[in-house]
């Protein structure tokens, strides 16, 4: 909290900002960028998706080219907490999605283009080869963090009131 950061926008401009909140148990940080404005993302009102539902992510692996990836939901629950180096997450959406290192923190969208989560990890085998599996934090967890630190719109406030668990579909 309070650290200065720089972020490069899609137009190549670099914006300076400050970390205003950190939630290590969900591997999230909230950053306020000075002078940056953009269209707001629309969160999906129903974060629970069925197995096989199409999803896509946007990222910039290894700080190189912008990348869009297409995959599907494997499960709305990984079934256990994940911890690493003081960070982690209590549960996650399990995805069939071939992400790469550096795409963590990127958005996950449903087939309507609405935000349904945030990528948090890429899973690899013991030799470091990708397994075509990834995890994402669901939008209710994002909304709870966001709305506890900033003023939120009605859509985000409604999501913050929802449980992060989903019925098995």
JSON list of C-alpha atoms in Angstrom, two decimals:
[
{"chain": "A", "resi": 1, "resn": "UNK", "atom": "CA", "xyz": [0.00, 0.00, 0.00]},
{"chain": "A", "resi": 2, "resn": "UNK", "atom": "CA", "xyz": [1.33, 3.43, -0.95]},
{"chain": "A", "resi": 3, "resn": "UNK", "atom": "CA", "xyz": [3.91, 2.13, -3.43]},
{"chain": "A", "resi": 4, "resn": "UNK", "atom": "CA", "xyz": [4.29, 3.99, -6.71]},
{"chain": "A", "resi": 5, "resn": "UNK", "atom": "CA", "xyz": [3.70, 2.05, -9.91]},
{"chain": "A", "resi": 6, "resn": "UNK", "atom": "CA", "xyz": [3.74, 2.70, -13.64]},
{"chain": "A", "resi": 7, "resn": "UNK", "atom": "CA", "xyz": [1.29, 1.10, -16.06]},
{"chain": "A", "resi": 8, "resn": "UNK", "atom": "CA", "xyz": [1.41, 1.10, -19.84]},
{"chain": "A", "resi": 9, "resn": "UNK", "atom": "CA", "xyz": [-1.94, 1.63, -21.58]},
{"chain": "A", "resi": 10, "resn": "UNK", "atom": "CA", "xyz": [-2.88, 0.01, -24.88]},
{"chain": "A", "resi": 11, "resn": "UNK", "atom": "CA", "xyz": [-1.92, 3.25, -26.67]},
{"chain": "A", "resi": 12, "resn": "UNK", "atom": "CA", "xyz": [1.64, 2.92, -25.31]},
{"chain": "A", "resi": 13, "resn": "UNK", "atom": "CA", "xyz": [1.37, 5.85, -22.88]},
{"chain": "A", "resi": 14, "resn": "UNK", "atom": "CA", "xyz": [2.75, 5.22, -19.40]},
{"chain": "A", "resi": 15, "resn": "UNK", "atom": "CA", "xyz": [0.63, 6.32, -16.43]},
{"chain": "A", "resi": 16, "resn": "UNK", "atom": "CA", "xyz": [1.94, 6.76, -12.89]},
{"chain": "A", "resi": 17, "resn": "UNK", "atom": "CA", "xyz": [-0.13, 5.53, -10.00]},
{"chain": "A", "resi": 18, "resn": "UNK", "atom": "CA", "xyz": [-0.30, 4.48, -6.41]},
{"chain": "A", "resi": 19, "resn": "UNK", "atom": "CA", "xyz": [-1.29, 1.19, -4.79]},
{"chain": "A", "resi": 20, "resn": "UNK", "atom": "CA", "xyz": [-4.30, 2.08, -2.62]},
{"chain": "A", "resi": 21, "resn": "UNK", "atom": "CA", "xyz": [-5.19, -1.37, -1.29]},
{"chain": "A", "resi": 22, "resn": "UNK", "atom": "CA", "xyz": [-3.77, -4.90, -1.20]},
{"chain": "A", "resi": 23, "resn": "UNK", "atom": "CA", "xyz": [-5.54, -8.16, -0.42]},
{"chain": "A", "resi": 24, "resn": "UNK", "atom": "CA", "xyz": [-2.81, -10.83, -0.30]},
{"chain": "A", "resi": 25, "resn": "UNK", "atom": "CA", "xyz": [-5.25, -13.67, 0.49]},
{"chain": "A", "resi": 26, "resn": "UNK", "atom": "CA", "xyz": [-6.86, -13.07, -2.95]},
{"chain": "A", "resi": 27, "resn": "UNK", "atom": "CA", "xyz": [-3.64, -11.98, -4.71]},
{"chain": "A", "resi": 28, "resn": "UNK", "atom": "CA", "xyz": [-5.18, -8.60, -5.57]},
{"chain": "A", "resi": 29, "resn": "UNK", "atom": "CA", "xyz": [-4.04, -5.00, -5.50]},
{"chain": "A", "resi": 30, "resn": "UNK", "atom": "CA", "xyz": [-6.04, -1.88, -6.33]},
{"chain": "A", "resi": 31, "resn": "UNK", "atom": "CA", "xyz": [-4.11, 0.82, -8.19]},
{"chain": "A", "resi": 32, "resn": "UNK", "atom": "CA", "xyz": [-5.19, 4.41, -8.82]},
{"chain": "A", "resi": 33, "resn": "UNK", "atom": "CA", "xyz": [-3.62, 5.76, -12.02]},
{"chain": "A", "resi": 34, "resn": "UNK", "atom": "CA", "xyz": [-3.26, 9.53, -12.42]},
{"chain": "A", "resi": 35, "resn": "UNK", "atom": "CA", "xyz": [-4.68, 10.98, -15.63]},
{"chain": "A", "resi": 36, "resn": "UNK", "atom": "CA", "xyz": [-6.02, 7.70, -16.99]},
{"chain": "A", "resi": 37, "resn": "UNK", "atom": "CA", "xyz": [-9.59, 7.41, -18.20]},
{"chain": "A", "resi": 38, "resn": "UNK", "atom": "CA", "xyz": [-11.27, 4.68, -20.17]},
{"chain": "A", "resi": 39, "resn": "UNK", "atom": "CA", "xyz": [-14.64, 3.05, -20.68]},
{"chain": "A", "resi": 40, "resn": "UNK", "atom": "CA", "xyz": [-15.70, 1.04, -17.64]},
{"chain": "A", "resi": 41, "resn": "UNK", "atom": "CA", "xyz": [-15.93, -2.72, -17.97]},
{"chain": "A", "resi": 42, "resn": "UNK", "atom": "CA", "xyz": [-19.38, -4.26, -17.52]},
{"chain": "A", "resi": 43, "resn": "UNK", "atom": "CA", "xyz": [-19.42, -7.03, -14.92]},
{"chain": "A", "resi": 44, "resn": "UNK", "atom": "CA", "xyz": [-21.61, -10.04, -15.61]},
{"chain": "A", "resi": 45, "resn": "UNK", "atom": "CA", "xyz": [-24.65, -9.95, -13.30]},
{"chain": "A", "resi": 46, "resn": "UNK", "atom": "CA", "xyz": [-24.54, -13.76, -13.08]},
{"chain": "A", "resi": 47, "resn": "UNK", "atom": "CA", "xyz": [-21.01, -14.91, -12.29]},
{"chain": "A", "resi": 48, "resn": "UNK", "atom": "CA", "xyz": [-21.96, -18.61, -12.15]},
{"chain": "A", "resi": 49, "resn": "UNK", "atom": "CA", "xyz": [-21.25, -20.34, -15.45]},
{"chain": "A", "resi": 50, "resn": "UNK", "atom": "CA", "xyz": [-21.87, -23.92, -16.49]},
{"chain": "A", "resi": 51, "resn": "UNK", "atom": "CA", "xyz": [-19.09, -26.39, -17.26]},
{"chain": "A", "resi": 52, "resn": "UNK", "atom": "CA", "xyz": [-18.00, -25.91, -20.87]},
{"chain": "A", "resi": 53, "resn": "UNK", "atom": "CA", "xyz": [-19.20, -22.29, -21.07]},
{"chain": "A", "resi": 54, "resn": "UNK", "atom": "CA", "xyz": [-16.95, -20.28, -23.40]},
{"chain": "A", "resi": 55, "resn": "UNK", "atom": "CA", "xyz": [-14.69, -17.61, -21.90]},
{"chain": "A", "resi": 56, "resn": "UNK", "atom": "CA", "xyz": [-11.91, -15.41, -23.20]},
{"chain": "A", "resi": 57, "resn": "UNK", "atom": "CA", "xyz": [-9.07, -13.50, -21.61]},
{"chain": "A", "resi": 58, "resn": "UNK", "atom": "CA", "xyz": [-6.92, -10.55, -22.54]},
{"chain": "A", "resi": 59, "resn": "UNK", "atom": "CA", "xyz": [-3.31, -10.32, -21.51]},
{"chain": "A", "resi": 60, "resn": "UNK", "atom": "CA", "xyz": [0.23, -9.32, -22.32]},
{"chain": "A", "resi": 61, "resn": "UNK", "atom": "CA", "xyz": [2.44, -12.35, -21.62]},
{"chain": "A", "resi": 62, "resn": "UNK", "atom": "CA", "xyz": [6.06, -11.53, -20.85]},
{"chain": "A", "resi": 63, "resn": "UNK", "atom": "CA", "xyz": [5.20, -7.81, -21.44]},
{"chain": "A", "resi": 64, "resn": "UNK", "atom": "CA", "xyz": [5.10, -8.44, -25.19]},
{"chain": "A", "resi": 65, "resn": "UNK", "atom": "CA", "xyz": [2.17, -8.37, -27.60]},
{"chain": "A", "resi": 66, "resn": "UNK", "atom": "CA", "xyz": [-1.46, -8.06, -26.57]},
{"chain": "A", "resi": 67, "resn": "UNK", "atom": "CA", "xyz": [-3.01, -11.53, -26.54]},
{"chain": "A", "resi": 68, "resn": "UNK", "atom": "CA", "xyz": [-6.59, -12.81, -26.52]},
{"chain": "A", "resi": 69, "resn": "UNK", "atom": "CA", "xyz": [-7.15, -16.41, -25.47]},
{"chain": "A", "resi": 70, "resn": "UNK", "atom": "CA", "xyz": [-10.27, -18.51, -25.86]},
{"chain": "A", "resi": 71, "resn": "UNK", "atom": "CA", "xyz": [-11.16, -21.32, -23.48]},
{"chain": "A", "resi": 72, "resn": "UNK", "atom": "CA", "xyz": [-13.95, -22.75, -21.38]},
{"chain": "A", "resi": 73, "resn": "UNK", "atom": "CA", "xyz": [-15.04, -23.20, -17.79]},
{"chain": "A", "resi": 74, "resn": "UNK", "atom": "CA", "xyz": [-13.95, -26.50, -16.30]},
{"chain": "A", "resi": 75, "resn": "UNK", "atom": "CA", "xyz": [-15.45, -25.87, -12.85]},
{"chain": "A", "resi": 76, "resn": "UNK", "atom": "CA", "xyz": [-16.69, -22.88, -10.87]},
{"chain": "A", "resi": 77, "resn": "UNK", "atom": "CA", "xyz": [-14.69, -24.16, -7.90]},
{"chain": "A", "resi": 78, "resn": "UNK", "atom": "CA", "xyz": [-11.16, -25.49, -7.60]},
{"chain": "A", "resi": 79, "resn": "UNK", "atom": "CA", "xyz": [-12.26, -26.98, -4.29]},
{"chain": "A", "resi": 80, "resn": "UNK", "atom": "CA", "xyz": [-9.45, -25.76, -2.07]},
{"chain": "A", "resi": 81, "resn": "UNK", "atom": "CA", "xyz": [-7.39, -22.73, -1.16]},
{"chain": "A", "resi": 82, "resn": "UNK", "atom": "CA", "xyz": [-4.11, -22.02, -2.94]},
{"chain": "A", "resi": 83, "resn": "UNK", "atom": "CA", "xyz": [-1.21, -20.38, -1.06]},
{"chain": "A", "resi": 84, "resn": "UNK", "atom": "CA", "xyz": [2.19, -19.27, -2.31]},
{"chain": "A", "resi": 85, "resn": "UNK", "atom": "CA", "xyz": [4.76, -16.80, -0.92]},
{"chain": "A", "resi": 86, "resn": "UNK", "atom": "CA", "xyz": [2.25, -15.09, 1.39]},
{"chain": "A", "resi": 87, "resn": "UNK", "atom": "CA", "xyz": [-0.33, -14.72, -1.38]},
{"chain": "A", "resi": 88, "resn": "UNK", "atom": "CA", "xyz": [-3.07, -16.95, -2.71]},
{"chain": "A", "resi": 89, "resn": "UNK", "atom": "CA", "xyz": [-6.80, -17.24, -3.04]},
{"chain": "A", "resi": 90, "resn": "UNK", "atom": "CA", "xyz": [-9.48, -19.11, -1.09]},
{"chain": "A", "resi": 91, "resn": "UNK", "atom": "CA", "xyz": [-11.00, -20.75, -4.18]},
{"chain": "A", "resi": 92, "resn": "UNK", "atom": "CA", "xyz": [-11.08, -20.09, -7.91]},
{"chain": "A", "resi": 93, "resn": "UNK", "atom": "CA", "xyz": [-12.82, -20.74, -11.19]},
{"chain": "A", "resi": 94, "resn": "UNK", "atom": "CA", "xyz": [-10.96, -23.57, -12.92]},
{"chain": "A", "resi": 95, "resn": "UNK", "atom": "CA", "xyz": [-10.52, -22.94, -16.65]},
{"chain": "A", "resi": 96, "resn": "UNK", "atom": "CA", "xyz": [-9.45, -24.82, -19.75]},
{"chain": "A", "resi": 97, "resn": "UNK", "atom": "CA", "xyz": [-7.36, -21.88, -20.93]},
{"chain": "A", "resi": 98, "resn": "UNK", "atom": "CA", "xyz": [-3.74, -21.87, -22.09]},
{"chain": "A", "resi": 99, "resn": "UNK", "atom": "CA", "xyz": [-2.44, -18.73, -20.38]},
{"chain": "A", "resi": 100, "resn": "UNK", "atom": "CA", "xyz": [1.21, -17.84, -19.92]},
{"chain": "A", "resi": 101, "resn": "UNK", "atom": "CA", "xyz": [3.28, -16.24, -17.21]},
{"chain": "A", "resi": 102, "resn": "UNK", "atom": "CA", "xyz": [2.56, -12.52, -17.07]},
{"chain": "A", "resi": 103, "resn": "UNK", "atom": "CA", "xyz": [-1.16, -12.79, -17.78]},
{"chain": "A", "resi": 104, "resn": "UNK", "atom": "CA", "xyz": [-2.16, -12.86, -14.10]},
{"chain": "A", "resi": 105, "resn": "UNK", "atom": "CA", "xyz": [-4.38, -9.93, -13.22]},
{"chain": "A", "resi": 106, "resn": "UNK", "atom": "CA", "xyz": [-5.90, -9.90, -16.68]},
{"chain": "A", "resi": 107, "resn": "UNK", "atom": "CA", "xyz": [-9.65, -9.90, -17.26]},
{"chain": "A", "resi": 108, "resn": "UNK", "atom": "CA", "xyz": [-11.77, -12.97, -17.94]},
{"chain": "A", "resi": 109, "resn": "UNK", "atom": "CA", "xyz": [-14.92, -12.39, -20.01]},
{"chain": "A", "resi": 110, "resn": "UNK", "atom": "CA", "xyz": [-18.00, -14.50, -20.73]},
{"chain": "A", "resi": 111, "resn": "UNK", "atom": "CA", "xyz": [-19.48, -15.03, -24.20]},
{"chain": "A", "resi": 112, "resn": "UNK", "atom": "CA", "xyz": [-21.36, -11.70, -23.92]},
{"chain": "A", "resi": 113, "resn": "UNK", "atom": "CA", "xyz": [-18.14, -9.76, -23.34]},
{"chain": "A", "resi": 114, "resn": "UNK", "atom": "CA", "xyz": [-18.98, -9.13, -19.70]},
{"chain": "A", "resi": 115, "resn": "UNK", "atom": "CA", "xyz": [-16.33, -9.40, -16.99]},
{"chain": "A", "resi": 116, "resn": "UNK", "atom": "CA", "xyz": [-16.67, -12.63, -15.05]},
{"chain": "A", "resi": 117, "resn": "UNK", "atom": "CA", "xyz": [-13.32, -12.83, -13.28]},
{"chain": "A", "resi": 118, "resn": "UNK", "atom": "CA", "xyz": [-9.62, -12.03, -13.04]},
{"chain": "A", "resi": 119, "resn": "UNK", "atom": "CA", "xyz": [-6.89, -14.48, -14.02]},
{"chain": "A", "resi": 120, "resn": "UNK", "atom": "CA", "xyz": [-4.66, -15.41, -11.10]},
{"chain": "A", "resi": 121, "resn": "UNK", "atom": "CA", "xyz": [-2.56, -18.37, -12.21]},
{"chain": "A", "resi": 122, "resn": "UNK", "atom": "CA", "xyz": [-1.37, -20.59, -14.99]},
{"chain": "A", "resi": 123, "resn": "UNK", "atom": "CA", "xyz": [-0.91, -24.23, -14.10]},
{"chain": "A", "resi": 124, "resn": "UNK", "atom": "CA", "xyz": [2.14, -26.17, -15.26]},
{"chain": "A", "resi": 125, "resn": "UNK", "atom": "CA", "xyz": [3.49, -29.67, -14.80]},
{"chain": "A", "resi": 126, "resn": "UNK", "atom": "CA", "xyz": [6.62, -30.49, -12.76]},
{"chain": "A", "resi": 127, "resn": "UNK", "atom": "CA", "xyz": [8.79, -29.64, -15.80]},
{"chain": "A", "resi": 128, "resn": "UNK", "atom": "CA", "xyz": [7.20, -26.20, -16.25]},
{"chain": "A", "resi": 129, "resn": "UNK", "atom": "CA", "xyz": [5.14, -27.14, -19.31]},
{"chain": "A", "resi": 130, "resn": "UNK", "atom": "CA", "xyz": [1.69, -25.49, -19.43]},
{"chain": "A", "resi": 131, "resn": "UNK", "atom": "CA", "xyz": [-1.27, -27.79, -18.73]},
{"chain": "A", "resi": 132, "resn": "UNK", "atom": "CA", "xyz": [-3.95, -25.75, -20.55]},
{"chain": "A", "resi": 133, "resn": "UNK", "atom": "CA", "xyz": [-5.43, -24.97, -17.12]},
{"chain": "A", "resi": 134, "resn": "UNK", "atom": "CA", "xyz": [-5.77, -21.64, -15.36]},
{"chain": "A", "resi": 135, "resn": "UNK", "atom": "CA", "xyz": [-7.50, -20.15, -12.32]},
{"chain": "A", "resi": 136, "resn": "UNK", "atom": "CA", "xyz": [-9.54, -16.97, -12.04]},
{"chain": "A", "resi": 137, "resn": "UNK", "atom": "CA", "xyz": [-11.04, -15.07, -9.10]},
{"chain": "A", "resi": 138, "resn": "UNK", "atom": "CA", "xyz": [-14.79, -14.54, -9.57]},
{"chain": "A", "resi": 139, "resn": "UNK", "atom": "CA", "xyz": [-16.41, -11.10, -9.92]},
{"chain": "A", "resi": 140, "resn": "UNK", "atom": "CA", "xyz": [-18.10, -11.18, -6.47]},
{"chain": "A", "resi": 141, "resn": "UNK", "atom": "CA", "xyz": [-14.65, -11.46, -4.83]},
{"chain": "A", "resi": 142, "resn": "UNK", "atom": "CA", "xyz": [-13.40, -8.61, -7.03]},
{"chain": "A", "resi": 143, "resn": "UNK", "atom": "CA", "xyz": [-16.48, -6.52, -6.22]},
{"chain": "A", "resi": 144, "resn": "UNK", "atom": "CA", "xyz": [-16.10, -7.05, -2.46]},
{"chain": "A", "resi": 145, "resn": "UNK", "atom": "CA", "xyz": [-12.50, -5.81, -2.61]},
{"chain": "A", "resi": 146, "resn": "UNK", "atom": "CA", "xyz": [-13.26, -2.93, -4.97]},
{"chain": "A", "resi": 147, "resn": "UNK", "atom": "CA", "xyz": [-16.34, -1.67, -3.10]},
{"chain": "A", "resi": 148, "resn": "UNK", "atom": "CA", "xyz": [-14.64, -1.88, 0.30]},
{"chain": "A", "resi": 149, "resn": "UNK", "atom": "CA", "xyz": [-11.97, 0.54, -0.95]},
{"chain": "A", "resi": 150, "resn": "UNK", "atom": "CA", "xyz": [-13.76, 2.78, -3.49]},
{"chain": "A", "resi": 151, "resn": "UNK", "atom": "CA", "xyz": [-17.19, 4.13, -4.34]},
{"chain": "A", "resi": 152, "resn": "UNK", "atom": "CA", "xyz": [-18.89, 1.55, -6.59]},
{"chain": "A", "resi": 153, "resn": "UNK", "atom": "CA", "xyz": [-21.68, 1.63, -9.16]},
{"chain": "A", "resi": 154, "resn": "UNK", "atom": "CA", "xyz": [-24.89, -0.30, -8.53]},
{"chain": "A", "resi": 155, "resn": "UNK", "atom": "CA", "xyz": [-23.75, -3.28, -10.65]},
{"chain": "A", "resi": 156, "resn": "UNK", "atom": "CA", "xyz": [-20.58, -3.70, -8.58]},
{"chain": "A", "resi": 157, "resn": "UNK", "atom": "CA", "xyz": [-22.45, -3.16, -5.29]},
{"chain": "A", "resi": 158, "resn": "UNK", "atom": "CA", "xyz": [-24.92, -5.93, -6.20]},
{"chain": "A", "resi": 159, "resn": "UNK", "atom": "CA", "xyz": [-22.05, -8.30, -7.03]},
{"chain": "A", "resi": 160, "resn": "UNK", "atom": "CA", "xyz": [-20.32, -7.47, -3.74]},
{"chain": "A", "resi": 161, "resn": "UNK", "atom": "CA", "xyz": [-23.40, -8.80, -1.91]},
{"chain": "A", "resi": 162, "resn": "UNK", "atom": "CA", "xyz": [-23.33, -12.17, -3.73]},
{"chain": "A", "resi": 163, "resn": "UNK", "atom": "CA", "xyz": [-21.62, -15.29, -2.47]},
{"chain": "A", "resi": 164, "resn": "UNK", "atom": "CA", "xyz": [-18.57, -16.43, -4.42]},
{"chain": "A", "resi": 165, "resn": "UNK", "atom": "CA", "xyz": [-19.78, -20.02, -4.47]},
{"chain": "A", "resi": 166, "resn": "UNK", "atom": "CA", "xyz": [-21.91, -21.39, -7.28]},
{"chain": "A", "resi": 167, "resn": "UNK", "atom": "CA", "xyz": [-24.15, -24.45, -7.45]},
{"chain": "A", "resi": 168, "resn": "UNK", "atom": "CA", "xyz": [-22.71, -27.34, -9.46]},
{"chain": "A", "resi": 169, "resn": "UNK", "atom": "CA", "xyz": [-24.09, -26.86, -12.97]}
]
